Short mmCIF file of C-alpha atoms in Angstrom, two decimals:
data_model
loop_
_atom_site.label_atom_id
_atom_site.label_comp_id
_atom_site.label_asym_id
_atom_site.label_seq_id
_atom_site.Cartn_x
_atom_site.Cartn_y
_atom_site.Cartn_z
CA UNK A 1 70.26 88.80 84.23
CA UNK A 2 70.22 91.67 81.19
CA UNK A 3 70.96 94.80 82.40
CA UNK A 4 69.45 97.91 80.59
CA UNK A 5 72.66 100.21 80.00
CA UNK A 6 72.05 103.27 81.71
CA UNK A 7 73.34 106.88 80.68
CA UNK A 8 73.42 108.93 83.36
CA UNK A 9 74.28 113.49 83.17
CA UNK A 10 75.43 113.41 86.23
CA UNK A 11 77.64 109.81 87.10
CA UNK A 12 78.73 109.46 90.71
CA UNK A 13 82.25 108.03 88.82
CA UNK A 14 85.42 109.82 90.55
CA UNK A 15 87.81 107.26 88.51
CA UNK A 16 87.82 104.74 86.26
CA UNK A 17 91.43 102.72 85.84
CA UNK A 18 92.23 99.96 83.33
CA UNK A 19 95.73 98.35 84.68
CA UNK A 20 97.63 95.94 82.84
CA UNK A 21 100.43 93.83 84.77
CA UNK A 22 103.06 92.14 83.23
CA UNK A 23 105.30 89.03 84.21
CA UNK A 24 108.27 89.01 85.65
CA UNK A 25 110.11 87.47 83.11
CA UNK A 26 109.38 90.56 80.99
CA UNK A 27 112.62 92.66 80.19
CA UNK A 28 111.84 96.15 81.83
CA UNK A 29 114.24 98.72 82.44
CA UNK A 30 114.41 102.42 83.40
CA UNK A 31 114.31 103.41 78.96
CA UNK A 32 110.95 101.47 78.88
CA UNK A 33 108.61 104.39 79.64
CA UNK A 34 110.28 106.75 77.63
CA UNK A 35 109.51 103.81 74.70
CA UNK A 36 106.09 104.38 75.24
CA UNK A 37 105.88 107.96 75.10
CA UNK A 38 106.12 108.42 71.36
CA UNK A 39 102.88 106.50 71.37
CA UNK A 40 101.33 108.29 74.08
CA UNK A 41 102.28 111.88 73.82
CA UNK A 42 99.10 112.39 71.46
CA UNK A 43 96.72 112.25 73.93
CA UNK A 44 99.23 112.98 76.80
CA UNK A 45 101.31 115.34 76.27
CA UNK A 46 102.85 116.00 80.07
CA UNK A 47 105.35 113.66 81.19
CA UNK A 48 105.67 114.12 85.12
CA UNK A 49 108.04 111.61 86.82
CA UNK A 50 106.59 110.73 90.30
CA UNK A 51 108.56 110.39 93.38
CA UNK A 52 106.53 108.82 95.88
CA UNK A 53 107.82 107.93 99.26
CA UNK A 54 105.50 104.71 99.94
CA UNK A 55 105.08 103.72 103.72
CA UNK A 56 106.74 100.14 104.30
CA UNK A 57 106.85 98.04 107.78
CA UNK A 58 110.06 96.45 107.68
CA UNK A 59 112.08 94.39 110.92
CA UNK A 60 114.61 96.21 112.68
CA UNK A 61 117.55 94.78 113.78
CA UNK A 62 116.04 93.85 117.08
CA UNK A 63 113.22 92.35 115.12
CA UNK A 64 110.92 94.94 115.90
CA UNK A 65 108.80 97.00 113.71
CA UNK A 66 109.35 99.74 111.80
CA UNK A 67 108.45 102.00 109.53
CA UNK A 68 110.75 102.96 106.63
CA UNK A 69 109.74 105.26 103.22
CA UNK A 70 110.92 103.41 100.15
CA UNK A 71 111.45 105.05 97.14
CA UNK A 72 108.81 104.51 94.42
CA UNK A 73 109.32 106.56 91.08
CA UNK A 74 106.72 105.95 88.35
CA UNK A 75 106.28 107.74 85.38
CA UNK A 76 102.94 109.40 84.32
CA UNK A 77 102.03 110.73 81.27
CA UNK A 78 98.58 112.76 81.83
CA UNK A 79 97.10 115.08 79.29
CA UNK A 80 96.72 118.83 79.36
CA UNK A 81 93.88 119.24 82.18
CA UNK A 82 95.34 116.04 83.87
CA UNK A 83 92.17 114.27 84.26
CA UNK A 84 93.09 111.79 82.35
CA UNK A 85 96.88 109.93 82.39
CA UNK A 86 98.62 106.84 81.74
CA UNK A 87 100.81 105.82 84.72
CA UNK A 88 103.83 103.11 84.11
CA UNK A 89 105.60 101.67 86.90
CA UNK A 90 107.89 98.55 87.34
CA UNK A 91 105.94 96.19 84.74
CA UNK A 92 102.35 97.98 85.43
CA UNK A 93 101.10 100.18 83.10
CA UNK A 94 97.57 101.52 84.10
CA UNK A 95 95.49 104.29 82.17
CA UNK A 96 93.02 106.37 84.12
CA UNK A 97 90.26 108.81 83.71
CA UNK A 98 89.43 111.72 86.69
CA UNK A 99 86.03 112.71 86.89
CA UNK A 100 84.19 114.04 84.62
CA UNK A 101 83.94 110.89 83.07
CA UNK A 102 81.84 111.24 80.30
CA UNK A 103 81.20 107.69 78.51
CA UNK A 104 82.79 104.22 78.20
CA UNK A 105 82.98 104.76 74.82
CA UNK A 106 85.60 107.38 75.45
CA UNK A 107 87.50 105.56 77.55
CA UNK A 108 87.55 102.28 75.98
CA UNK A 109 88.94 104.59 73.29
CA UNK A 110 91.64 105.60 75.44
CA UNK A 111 92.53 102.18 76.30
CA UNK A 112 92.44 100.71 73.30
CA UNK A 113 94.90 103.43 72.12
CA UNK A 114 97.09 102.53 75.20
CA UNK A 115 97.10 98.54 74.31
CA UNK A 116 98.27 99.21 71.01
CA UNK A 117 100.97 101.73 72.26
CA UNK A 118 102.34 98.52 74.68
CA UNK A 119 101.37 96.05 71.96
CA UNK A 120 104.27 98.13 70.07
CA UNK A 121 106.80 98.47 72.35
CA UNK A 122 106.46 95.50 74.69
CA UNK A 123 105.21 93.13 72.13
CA UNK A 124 102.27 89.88 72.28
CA UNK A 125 103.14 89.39 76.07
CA UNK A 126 101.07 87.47 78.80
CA UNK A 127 99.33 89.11 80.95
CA UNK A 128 100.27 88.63 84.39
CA UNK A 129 97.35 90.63 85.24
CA UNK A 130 94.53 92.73 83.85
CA UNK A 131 91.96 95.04 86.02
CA UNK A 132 89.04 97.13 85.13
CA UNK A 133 88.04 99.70 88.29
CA UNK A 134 85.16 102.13 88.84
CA UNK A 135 85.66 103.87 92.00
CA UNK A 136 82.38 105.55 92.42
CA UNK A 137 81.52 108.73 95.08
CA UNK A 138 78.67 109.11 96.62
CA UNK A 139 77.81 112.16 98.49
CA UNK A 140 73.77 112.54 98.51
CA UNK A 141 73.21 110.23 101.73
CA UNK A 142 72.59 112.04 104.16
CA UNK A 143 74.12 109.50 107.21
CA UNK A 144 75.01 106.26 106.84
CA UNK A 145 72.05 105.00 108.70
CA UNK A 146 70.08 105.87 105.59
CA UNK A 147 71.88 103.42 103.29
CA UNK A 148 69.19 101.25 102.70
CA UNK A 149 67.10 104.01 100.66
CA UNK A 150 69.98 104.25 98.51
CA UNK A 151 72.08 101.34 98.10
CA UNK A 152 70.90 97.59 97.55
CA UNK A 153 74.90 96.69 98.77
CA UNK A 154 75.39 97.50 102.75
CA UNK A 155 75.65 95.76 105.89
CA UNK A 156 73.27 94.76 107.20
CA UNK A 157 73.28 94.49 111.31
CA UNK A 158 69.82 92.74 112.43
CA UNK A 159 67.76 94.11 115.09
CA UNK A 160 70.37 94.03 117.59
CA UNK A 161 71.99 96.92 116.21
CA UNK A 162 69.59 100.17 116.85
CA UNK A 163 72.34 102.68 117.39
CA UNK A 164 72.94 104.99 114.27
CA UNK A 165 75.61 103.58 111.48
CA UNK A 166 78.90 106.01 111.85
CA UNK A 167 81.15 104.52 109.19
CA UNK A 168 81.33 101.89 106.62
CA UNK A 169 84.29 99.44 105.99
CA UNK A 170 83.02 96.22 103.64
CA UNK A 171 84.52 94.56 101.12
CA UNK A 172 83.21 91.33 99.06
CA UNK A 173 84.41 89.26 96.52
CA UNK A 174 82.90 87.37 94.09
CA UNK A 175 84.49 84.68 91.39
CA UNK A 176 83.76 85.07 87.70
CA UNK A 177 84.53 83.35 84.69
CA UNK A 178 84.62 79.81 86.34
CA UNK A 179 87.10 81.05 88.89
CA UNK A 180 89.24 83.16 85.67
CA UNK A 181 88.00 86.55 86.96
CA UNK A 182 87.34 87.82 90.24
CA UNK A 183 85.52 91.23 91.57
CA UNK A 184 85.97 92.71 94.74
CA UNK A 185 83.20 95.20 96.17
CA UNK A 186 84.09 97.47 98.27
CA UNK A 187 81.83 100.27 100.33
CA UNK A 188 83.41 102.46 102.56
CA UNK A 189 83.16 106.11 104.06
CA UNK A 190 84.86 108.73 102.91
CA UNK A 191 85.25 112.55 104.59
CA UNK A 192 82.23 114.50 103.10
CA UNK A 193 82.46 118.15 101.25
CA UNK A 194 79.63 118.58 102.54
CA UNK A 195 79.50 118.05 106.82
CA UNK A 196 75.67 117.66 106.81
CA UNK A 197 76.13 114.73 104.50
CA UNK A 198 77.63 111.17 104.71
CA UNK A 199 80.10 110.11 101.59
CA UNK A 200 80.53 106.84 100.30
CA UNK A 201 83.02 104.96 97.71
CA UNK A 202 81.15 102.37 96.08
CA UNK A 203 83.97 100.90 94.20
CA UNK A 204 84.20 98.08 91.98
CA UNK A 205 87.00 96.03 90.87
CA UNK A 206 86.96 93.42 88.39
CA UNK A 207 90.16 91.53 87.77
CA UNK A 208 91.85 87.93 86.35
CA UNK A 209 92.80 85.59 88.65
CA UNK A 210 95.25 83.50 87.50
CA UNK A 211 98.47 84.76 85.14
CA UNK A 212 98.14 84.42 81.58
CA UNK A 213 94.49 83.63 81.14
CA UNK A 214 94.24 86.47 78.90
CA UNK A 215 96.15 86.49 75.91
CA UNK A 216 97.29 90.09 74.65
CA UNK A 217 94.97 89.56 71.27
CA UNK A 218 91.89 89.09 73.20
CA UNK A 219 92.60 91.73 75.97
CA UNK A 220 90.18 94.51 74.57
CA UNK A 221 87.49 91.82 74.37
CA UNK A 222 88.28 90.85 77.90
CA UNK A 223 87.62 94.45 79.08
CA UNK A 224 84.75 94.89 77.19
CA UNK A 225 83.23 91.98 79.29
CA UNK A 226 84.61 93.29 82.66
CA UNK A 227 82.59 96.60 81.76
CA UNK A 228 79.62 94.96 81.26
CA UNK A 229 80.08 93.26 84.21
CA UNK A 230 81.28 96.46 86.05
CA UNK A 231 78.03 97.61 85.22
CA UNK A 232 75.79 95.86 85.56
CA UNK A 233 77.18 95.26 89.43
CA UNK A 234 76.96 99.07 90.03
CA UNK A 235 73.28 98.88 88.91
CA UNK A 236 72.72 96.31 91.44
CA UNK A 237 74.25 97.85 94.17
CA UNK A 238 72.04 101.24 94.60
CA UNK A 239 68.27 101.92 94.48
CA UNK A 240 66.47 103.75 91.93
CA UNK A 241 66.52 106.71 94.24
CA UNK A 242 70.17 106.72 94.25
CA UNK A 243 69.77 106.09 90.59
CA UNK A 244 67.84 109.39 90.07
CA UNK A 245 70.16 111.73 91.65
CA UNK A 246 72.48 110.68 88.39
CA UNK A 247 69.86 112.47 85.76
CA UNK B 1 105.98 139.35 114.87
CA UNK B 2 102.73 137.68 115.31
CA UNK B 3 100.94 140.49 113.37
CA UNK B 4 102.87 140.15 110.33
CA UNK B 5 102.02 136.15 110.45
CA UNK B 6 98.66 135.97 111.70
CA UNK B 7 97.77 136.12 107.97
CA UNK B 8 100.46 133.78 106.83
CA UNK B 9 97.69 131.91 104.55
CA UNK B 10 97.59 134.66 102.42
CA UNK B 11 101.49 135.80 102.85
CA UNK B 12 104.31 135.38 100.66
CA UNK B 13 107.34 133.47 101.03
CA UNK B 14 109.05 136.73 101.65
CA UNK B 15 107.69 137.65 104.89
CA UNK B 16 108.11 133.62 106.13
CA UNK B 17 110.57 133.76 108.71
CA UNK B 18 114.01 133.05 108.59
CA UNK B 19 113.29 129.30 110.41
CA UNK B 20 110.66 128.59 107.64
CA UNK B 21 113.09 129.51 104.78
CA UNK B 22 115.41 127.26 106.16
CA UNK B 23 118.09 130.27 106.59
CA UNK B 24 118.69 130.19 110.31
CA UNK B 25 120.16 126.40 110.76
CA UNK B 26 118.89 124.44 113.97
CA UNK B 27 121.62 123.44 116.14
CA UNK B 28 119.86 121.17 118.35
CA UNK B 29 118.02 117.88 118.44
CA UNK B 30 114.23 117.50 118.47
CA UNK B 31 113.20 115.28 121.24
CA UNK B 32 110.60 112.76 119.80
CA UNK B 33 108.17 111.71 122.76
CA UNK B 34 106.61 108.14 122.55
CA UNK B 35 104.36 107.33 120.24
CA UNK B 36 100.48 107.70 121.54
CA UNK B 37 98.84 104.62 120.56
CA UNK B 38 96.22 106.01 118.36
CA UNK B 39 98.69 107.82 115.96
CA UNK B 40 100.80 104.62 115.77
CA UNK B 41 97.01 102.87 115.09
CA UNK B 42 96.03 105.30 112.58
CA UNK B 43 99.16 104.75 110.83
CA UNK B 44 99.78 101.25 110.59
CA UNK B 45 96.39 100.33 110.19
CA UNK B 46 96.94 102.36 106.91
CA UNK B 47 99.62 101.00 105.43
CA UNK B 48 100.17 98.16 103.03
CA UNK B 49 102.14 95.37 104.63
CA UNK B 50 104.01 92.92 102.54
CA UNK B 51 106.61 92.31 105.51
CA UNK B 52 103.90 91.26 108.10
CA UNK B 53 101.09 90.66 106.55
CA UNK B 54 99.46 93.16 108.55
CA UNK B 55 95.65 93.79 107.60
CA UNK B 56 95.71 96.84 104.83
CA UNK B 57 92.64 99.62 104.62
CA UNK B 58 90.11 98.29 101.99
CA UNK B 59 90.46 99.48 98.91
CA UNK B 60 94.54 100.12 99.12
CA UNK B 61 95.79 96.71 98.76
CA UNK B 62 98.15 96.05 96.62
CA UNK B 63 96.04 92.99 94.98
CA UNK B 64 93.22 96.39 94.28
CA UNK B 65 93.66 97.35 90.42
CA UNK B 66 95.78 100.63 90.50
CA UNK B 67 93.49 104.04 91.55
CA UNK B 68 94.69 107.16 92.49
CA UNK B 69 91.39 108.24 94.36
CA UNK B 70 90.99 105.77 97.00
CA UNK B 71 94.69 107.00 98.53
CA UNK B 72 93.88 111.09 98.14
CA UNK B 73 90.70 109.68 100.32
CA UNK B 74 92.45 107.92 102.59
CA UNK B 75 94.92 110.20 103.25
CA UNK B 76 92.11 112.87 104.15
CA UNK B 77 90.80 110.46 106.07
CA UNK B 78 93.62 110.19 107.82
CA UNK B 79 94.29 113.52 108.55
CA UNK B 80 90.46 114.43 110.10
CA UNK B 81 90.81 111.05 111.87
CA UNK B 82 94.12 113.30 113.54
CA UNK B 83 91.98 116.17 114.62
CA UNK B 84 93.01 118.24 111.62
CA UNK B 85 90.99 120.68 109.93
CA UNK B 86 91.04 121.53 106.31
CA UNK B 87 90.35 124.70 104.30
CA UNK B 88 88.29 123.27 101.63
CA UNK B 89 88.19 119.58 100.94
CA UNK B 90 87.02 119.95 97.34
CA UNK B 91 90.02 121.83 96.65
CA UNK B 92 92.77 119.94 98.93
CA UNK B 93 90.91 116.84 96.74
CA UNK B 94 91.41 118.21 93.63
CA UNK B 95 94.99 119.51 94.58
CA UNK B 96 96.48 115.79 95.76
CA UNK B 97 95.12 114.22 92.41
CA UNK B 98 97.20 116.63 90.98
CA UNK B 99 99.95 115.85 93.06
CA UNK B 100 100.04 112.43 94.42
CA UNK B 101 103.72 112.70 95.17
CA UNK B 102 102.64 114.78 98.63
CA UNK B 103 100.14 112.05 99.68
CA UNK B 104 103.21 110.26 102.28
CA UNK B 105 104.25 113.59 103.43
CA UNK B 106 100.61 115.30 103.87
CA UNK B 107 99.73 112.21 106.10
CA UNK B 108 103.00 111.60 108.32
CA UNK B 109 103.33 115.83 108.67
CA UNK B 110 100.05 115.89 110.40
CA UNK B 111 100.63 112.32 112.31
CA UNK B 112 104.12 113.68 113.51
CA UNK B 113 103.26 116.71 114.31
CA UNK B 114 99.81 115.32 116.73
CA UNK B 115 102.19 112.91 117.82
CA UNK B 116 105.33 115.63 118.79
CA UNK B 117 103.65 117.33 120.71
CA UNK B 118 101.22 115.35 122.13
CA UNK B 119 97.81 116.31 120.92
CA UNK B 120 98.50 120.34 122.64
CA UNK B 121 99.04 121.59 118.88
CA UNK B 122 95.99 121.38 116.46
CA UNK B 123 97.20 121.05 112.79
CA UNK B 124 95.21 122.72 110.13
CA UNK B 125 95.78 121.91 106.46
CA UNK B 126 95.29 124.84 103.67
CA UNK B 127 95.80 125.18 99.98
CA UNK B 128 98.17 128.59 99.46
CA UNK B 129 98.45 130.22 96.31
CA UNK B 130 101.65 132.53 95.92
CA UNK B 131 100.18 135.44 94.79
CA UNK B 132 103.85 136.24 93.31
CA UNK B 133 104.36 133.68 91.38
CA UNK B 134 100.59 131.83 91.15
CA UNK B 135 102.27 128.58 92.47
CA UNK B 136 99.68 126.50 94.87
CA UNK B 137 100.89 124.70 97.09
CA UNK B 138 99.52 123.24 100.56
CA UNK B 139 100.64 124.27 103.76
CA UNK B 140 100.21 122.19 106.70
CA UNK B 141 99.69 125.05 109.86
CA UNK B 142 100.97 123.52 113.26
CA UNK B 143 98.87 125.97 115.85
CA UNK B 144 100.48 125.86 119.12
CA UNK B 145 98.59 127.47 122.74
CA UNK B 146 102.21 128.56 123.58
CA UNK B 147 104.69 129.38 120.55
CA UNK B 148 108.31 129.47 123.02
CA UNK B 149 111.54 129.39 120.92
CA UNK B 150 111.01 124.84 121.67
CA UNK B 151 107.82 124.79 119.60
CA UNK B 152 109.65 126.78 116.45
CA UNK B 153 112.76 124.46 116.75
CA UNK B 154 110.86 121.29 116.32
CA UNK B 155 108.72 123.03 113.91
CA UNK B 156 111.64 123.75 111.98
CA UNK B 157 113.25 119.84 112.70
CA UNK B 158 109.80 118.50 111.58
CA UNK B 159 109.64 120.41 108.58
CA UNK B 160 113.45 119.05 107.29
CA UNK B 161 112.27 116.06 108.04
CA UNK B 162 109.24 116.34 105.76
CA UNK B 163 111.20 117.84 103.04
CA UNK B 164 112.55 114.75 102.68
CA UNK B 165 109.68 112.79 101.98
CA UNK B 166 109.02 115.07 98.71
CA UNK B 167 112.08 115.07 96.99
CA UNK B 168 109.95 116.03 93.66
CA UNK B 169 107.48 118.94 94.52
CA UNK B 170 109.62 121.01 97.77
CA UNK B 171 107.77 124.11 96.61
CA UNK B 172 104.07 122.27 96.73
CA UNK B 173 104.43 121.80 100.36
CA UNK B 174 105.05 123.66 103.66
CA UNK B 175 104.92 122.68 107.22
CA UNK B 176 105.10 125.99 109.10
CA UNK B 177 103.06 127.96 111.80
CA UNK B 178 100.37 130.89 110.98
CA UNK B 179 100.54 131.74 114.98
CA UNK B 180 96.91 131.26 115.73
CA UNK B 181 95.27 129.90 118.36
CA UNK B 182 94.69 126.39 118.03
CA UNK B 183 90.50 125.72 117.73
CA UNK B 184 89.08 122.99 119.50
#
């Protein structure tokens, strides 16, 4: 199905991510972000090293669980008003944009800039992985029991169900590409600004499947299709009243 | 005493006290009560799992493209799902995008400190700006019905502990008291 490509003043997108993951078998050491900030520091100029304590469930020596923190550090290189940064961790390098997002064309700009950066440093490599996200926010429903009015993608309970819709937890995905590609749509409830309204991520996530299907030559082609894709998903997910409140 | 902190939000560091600053050394050892089963729920249900294989949130698992938004969400999520209460959202939003190195510690502060004392503490969660030296930072207000010399020792032990979990950004985050009353 063609989808018009829509411009909106006003788009619901809180952040757009493009992620490239690398194999394994790549050599990657602590010196390989600092290889890639000569590239970078152009557009991002502040290097911030982040510490981040992630939660793990790990055995205990009874065999129990239990919680541990481990250690994460990851590098991110974000420009001045830090809406927009490259992060690099262990063999993941993903560059993002904080709303205001103001076009594609900007940042497929940014990550074509990025590829070439890791093109120079890292070299031709497969892909282990590649992912495109739009995490979108929604915060003009006013309860989730009016989601039909605005979005095309929500549960949907049958008659049985007559008691008001509190929160939202759904997630589908959907094969692309022959099986290549997947995309994963997710809807679920966020806490609102505003307490007389409900808020919503509508967030979209198109990714490869299988390791290696995209070489590195053909990666900014590759994304360019997972946009379109990423697109033309979002426009089927909401209602032209949704649409409207983007204008 | 409680005059001078009442207004703690706006405060700065130098008329914390002594147990906040970390200058008066606890000699004791906090006595952790069991876990309530909804903290432990709210918790694990949150986390990713590649030990167990434990169902993760949507949106947060680690086969998700990498996004910084969905876990600033979650984490207030988490925190209202505790019975906190937060200044502005916008701005606590805007602040842990900033700063996703206090996501762990923003979300086990408030869980630890609901699950200390046993839901008789409310925990309200503030953005602070030092109006010395213009540093933000977020502060994470336990507010107690009773504040006995007890409820400032394990303040003090869960703060340490805390500390710990942001070995980059110390100054961006404080788990103290501002003596009110806690709100229901």
């Amino acid at each position: 199905m063609e989808t018009t490509r829509r411009c909106y003043t006003q788009p619901p997108i809180q952040e757009a991510v493009c992620e490239f993951r690398f194999p394994e078998a790549l050599p990657w050491d602590m010196a390989t972000p600092g290889l890639l900030f000569p590239g970078l520091k152009g557009d991002y100029p502040v290097r911030k090293q982040r510490t981040d304590a992630e939660p793990r469930l790990v055995q205990n020596t009874k065999g129990e669980p239990a919680l541990t923190f481990a250690k994460v550090e990851r590098i991110a290189y974000s420009a001045e008003d830090g809406k927009s940064f490259v992060q690099v961790g262990p063999r993941a390098v993903s560059v993002h944009k904080l709303s205001p997002y103001s076009s594609w064309e900007d940042f497929r700009g940014k990550v074509t800039r990025v590829h070439s950066v890791l093109l120079d440093v890292v070299g031709a490599t497969p892909l282990e992985r590649v992912g495109l996200r739009y995490i979108n926010r929604l915060e003009a429903v006013n309860s989730p029991a009016d989601l039909s009015d605005f979005l095309r993608f929500r549960p949907e309970c049958g008659p049985g169900v007559t008691e008001p819709m509190s929160n939202v937890q759904m997630a589908c995905t959907f094969g692309a590409r022959g099986g290549a590609d997947s995309y994963r749509v997710m809807l679920v409830s966020l806490v609102p600004d505003d307490e007389q309204k409900a808020a919503l991520a509508l967030d979209i996530d198109y990714f490869t499947c299988t390791p290696g299907v995209v070489k590195y030559d053909s990666v900014l082609a590759w994304v360019e299709a997972a946009h379109s894709k990423v697109e033309s998903v979002f426009e089927g997910c909401i209602t032209d009243k949704l649409r409207g409140l983007f204008r | 005493m409680t005059d001078s902190l009442a207004c703690a939000e706006q405060s700065t560091s130098a008329t914390l006290p002594p147990w906040v600053l970390g200058l008066v050394a606890p000699t004791y050892e906090r006595v952790v009560p069991q876990f309530p089963l909804d903290v432990d729920r709210l918790l694990d249900t949150r986390l990713s799992s590649p030990c167990t294989g434990a169902p993760c949130f949507v949106g947060l698992d680690e086969q998700d493209s990498a996004g910084l938004s969905p876990r600033v969400e979650e984490t207030i999520k988490t925190i209202v799902a505790l019975g906190a209460t937060i200044g502005s959202k916008k701005e606590l939003r805007a602040f842990l995008l900033a700063n996703p190195d206090l996501l762990t510690a923003m979300r086990h502060s408030c869980a630890e400190a609901v699950r200390s004392w046993q839901g008789s503490v409310k925990v309200h969660v503030s953005l602070v700006q030092d109006p010395e030296s213009a540093l933000e930072y977020v502060a994470v207000y336990v507010r107690s019905a009773s504040y006995g010399d007890s409820f400032l020792d394990e303040l003090q032990l869960l703060s340490n502990e805390m500390d710990s979990l942001v070995p980059g950004q110390p100054d961006r985050f404080l788990v103290t008291t501002d003596f009110r009353q806690p709100q229901s």
